[in-house]
Coordinates of C-alpha atoms in Angstrom, one line a residue:
M28 CA 90.0 119.8 152.1
P29 CA 89.5 121.2 148.8
Q30 CA 93.2 122.5 148.1
A31 CA 94.5 119.0 149.4
L32 CA 91.9 117.3 146.4
L33 CA 93.2 120.6 143.9
I34 CA 96.4 119.2 144.9
G35 CA 96.5 116.3 144.0
S36 CA 94.4 116.3 140.8
L37 CA 97.2 119.3 139.3
F38 CA 99.6 116.3 140.5
V39 CA 97.5 113.3 138.6
L40 CA 97.2 116.1 135.3
L41 CA 101.1 117.1 135.8
R42 CA 102.2 113.4 136.5
L43 CA 100.1 112.5 132.5
S44 CA 101.5 115.7 131.0
L45 CA 104.5 114.6 131.3
G46 CA 104.1 110.5 131.4
Q47 CA 104.4 110.0 127.9
G48 CA 107.7 113.2 127.9
Q49 CA 109.6 111.3 130.6
V50 CA 109.8 107.7 128.2
P51 CA 113.5 107.5 128.8
I52 CA 116.0 106.1 126.7
Q53 CA 119.2 103.5 127.2
A54 CA 122.2 105.6 129.0
N55 CA 125.0 105.4 127.3
F56 CA 123.4 103.3 124.0
D57 CA 126.3 101.5 122.3
A58 CA 124.5 100.5 118.4
S59 CA 127.6 98.1 117.3
Q60 CA 126.7 96.2 121.4
F61 CA 123.2 96.1 120.5
Q62 CA 124.1 94.8 116.3
G63 CA 122.5 91.1 115.9
T64 CA 119.3 88.9 115.8
W65 CA 116.3 89.6 118.2
Y66 CA 113.6 88.1 118.8
V67 CA 109.8 90.3 118.9
V68 CA 108.6 88.4 122.1
G69 CA 105.9 90.9 123.7
V70 CA 104.2 93.4 122.0
A71 CA 101.7 96.2 124.6
S72 CA 99.5 98.8 121.9
D73 CA 97.0 100.8 122.5
D74 CA 96.6 100.7 117.8
Q75 CA 93.5 99.3 117.8
D76 CA 94.6 97.3 114.8
F77 CA 96.8 95.2 116.3
L78 CA 94.2 94.8 119.3
N79 CA 93.0 92.7 117.3
S80 CA 95.5 90.6 115.5
K81 CA 96.8 90.5 119.0
D82 CA 96.2 87.2 118.8
D83 CA 96.7 85.4 115.9
T84 CA 100.4 87.4 115.7
K85 CA 102.8 85.2 116.4
M86 CA 106.6 86.2 116.5
P87 CA 108.7 88.2 114.2
V88 CA 112.3 88.5 114.6
V89 CA 114.5 91.3 113.6
L90 CA 118.3 91.7 112.1
V91 CA 119.7 94.9 113.5
T92 CA 122.5 96.8 111.8
P93 CA 124.7 100.1 112.5
L94 CA 125.1 102.2 110.1
D95 CA 127.7 104.8 109.7
N96 CA 126.0 107.8 110.0
G97 CA 124.5 106.4 113.0
D98 CA 121.2 105.1 111.9
L99 CA 120.2 101.5 112.6
A100 CA 119.4 99.2 108.4
L101 CA 116.3 95.7 110.4
K102 CA 115.5 93.2 108.9
F103 CA 112.1 92.1 110.1
G104 CA 111.1 88.6 109.4
Y105 CA 107.0 88.2 110.5
P106 CA 106.2 84.8 110.2
T107 CA 102.1 84.7 107.7
P108 CA 99.1 82.5 107.9
D109 CA 99.3 80.3 105.2
G110 CA 102.9 79.0 106.7
G111 CA 105.6 81.2 105.6
C112 CA 108.0 85.0 106.3
Q113 CA 107.2 88.0 105.0
K114 CA 110.1 90.1 105.1
M115 CA 110.2 94.5 105.2
L116 CA 114.3 95.6 105.3
T117 CA 113.6 99.7 107.1
T118 CA 116.0 101.5 108.4
F119 CA 115.8 103.2 111.5
T120 CA 117.2 107.4 111.1
K121 CA 118.6 108.6 114.2
G122 CA 117.4 111.2 116.5
A123 CA 118.2 113.8 118.9
A124 CA 120.1 111.1 121.3
D125 CA 121.5 108.5 121.3
G126 CA 119.4 105.7 121.6
Q127 CA 116.6 107.3 120.2
F128 CA 115.6 107.5 116.7
S129 CA 112.1 107.5 113.9
N130 CA 111.2 106.0 110.4
A131 CA 109.1 108.0 108.6
A132 CA 108.0 105.2 106.2
M133 CA 105.8 102.9 109.4
A134 CA 105.5 106.9 110.6
Q135 CA 107.0 106.0 113.2
T136 CA 107.8 109.5 114.4
D137 CA 109.5 108.9 118.4
I138 CA 111.1 105.5 118.8
R139 CA 113.3 104.7 121.9
V140 CA 115.2 101.7 123.4
V141 CA 114.6 102.2 126.7
S142 CA 116.5 99.6 128.5
T143 CA 118.6 96.7 127.4
D144 CA 121.4 95.1 129.1
Y145 CA 122.8 93.9 125.0
E146 CA 123.0 90.7 125.8
H147 CA 119.9 89.2 127.1
F148 CA 116.9 92.0 126.0
A149 CA 116.1 95.4 124.9
V150 CA 112.5 97.1 125.4
L151 CA 112.3 99.3 122.5
Y152 CA 109.1 102.2 123.2
V153 CA 107.9 103.2 119.7
E154 CA 105.5 106.5 118.9
T155 CA 103.8 106.4 115.7
R156 CA 100.9 108.9 113.7
K157 CA 98.2 107.1 111.4
A158 CA 96.1 109.5 109.4
G159 CA 96.2 111.9 112.6
V160 CA 95.6 108.8 114.7
R161 CA 99.1 108.5 117.7
S162 CA 99.3 105.2 118.8
V163 CA 102.0 104.0 121.8
W164 CA 103.8 100.7 121.5
L165 CA 106.0 98.9 123.8
Q166 CA 108.4 95.9 122.0
L167 CA 109.6 93.2 124.3
Y168 CA 112.8 91.9 122.0
A169 CA 115.5 89.0 123.6
R170 CA 118.2 87.4 122.0
A171 CA 116.7 84.3 122.1
P172 CA 112.9 83.1 120.9
E173 CA 112.1 83.1 125.2
L174 CA 111.2 85.7 127.2
F175 CA 113.7 86.9 129.8
P176 CA 112.6 88.1 132.5
E177 CA 114.3 91.2 133.7
G178 CA 113.1 92.6 130.3
A179 CA 109.4 90.9 130.9
Q180 CA 110.0 93.1 134.7
K181 CA 110.5 96.7 133.1
M182 CA 107.9 96.6 130.1
Q183 CA 105.6 96.0 133.0
Q184 CA 107.0 98.7 134.8
L185 CA 107.0 101.4 131.7
A186 CA 103.3 99.9 130.6
P187 CA 101.3 102.6 132.7
Q188 CA 103.8 105.5 132.8
V189 CA 103.3 105.3 128.4
G190 CA 99.1 104.6 129.1
L191 CA 99.3 101.4 128.6
N192 CA 97.2 98.7 130.6
P193 CA 97.7 94.4 130.3
S194 CA 94.6 94.0 128.3
Q195 CA 96.9 96.0 125.5
G196 CA 99.7 93.2 125.2
A197 CA 100.5 89.7 124.3
L198 CA 103.1 87.4 124.2
L199 CA 103.7 86.6 121.3
P200 CA 104.1 82.9 119.9
Q201 CA 107.4 81.4 118.4
S202 CA 107.5 80.0 114.8
D203 CA 109.7 77.9 112.8
Q204 CA 108.1 79.9 110.3
C205 CA 111.0 82.5 109.7
A206 CA 114.2 81.4 111.2
G207 CA 116.3 80.4 108.4
A208 CA 114.8 84.7 106.5
F209 CA 119.0 86.0 107.2
S210 CA 121.2 82.8 106.4

């Protein structure tokens, strides 16, 4: 009995320690297919600022453009509480593998396109490190401003593997505030 308990505990510890290190990256990631407009329809995170504001957060729109050096240029449009649209430009710097990036300006140390079919959904894993505090994020992107079931299912499957639970997630309500942000 003690040996079985020890082996079980070891398995749990091993699984926990492998959790974040084993976050997959989309096989054969193709930035040219990933380019274009996406909507951030769902988010899950253990970041306290997000958890405090998730009920008031509306759906951002993102325009992704691949660069010649393998980086991605992103233009975000975030709906603001006053009815406006805050625009932000940023670059995801190519990492060690296709589909893996970082963004020093936003303290995003590991960004991975975990899964995408390029036409309907993408699930992104993002790890941030601000003031020594590590946070994990999952973001569900969709080509249309509505939930795509296969993407939602993949995000739900990944959440416990990266230490997130349903109470840390939110489906973001649609907003027309940033609809013409990039035209």
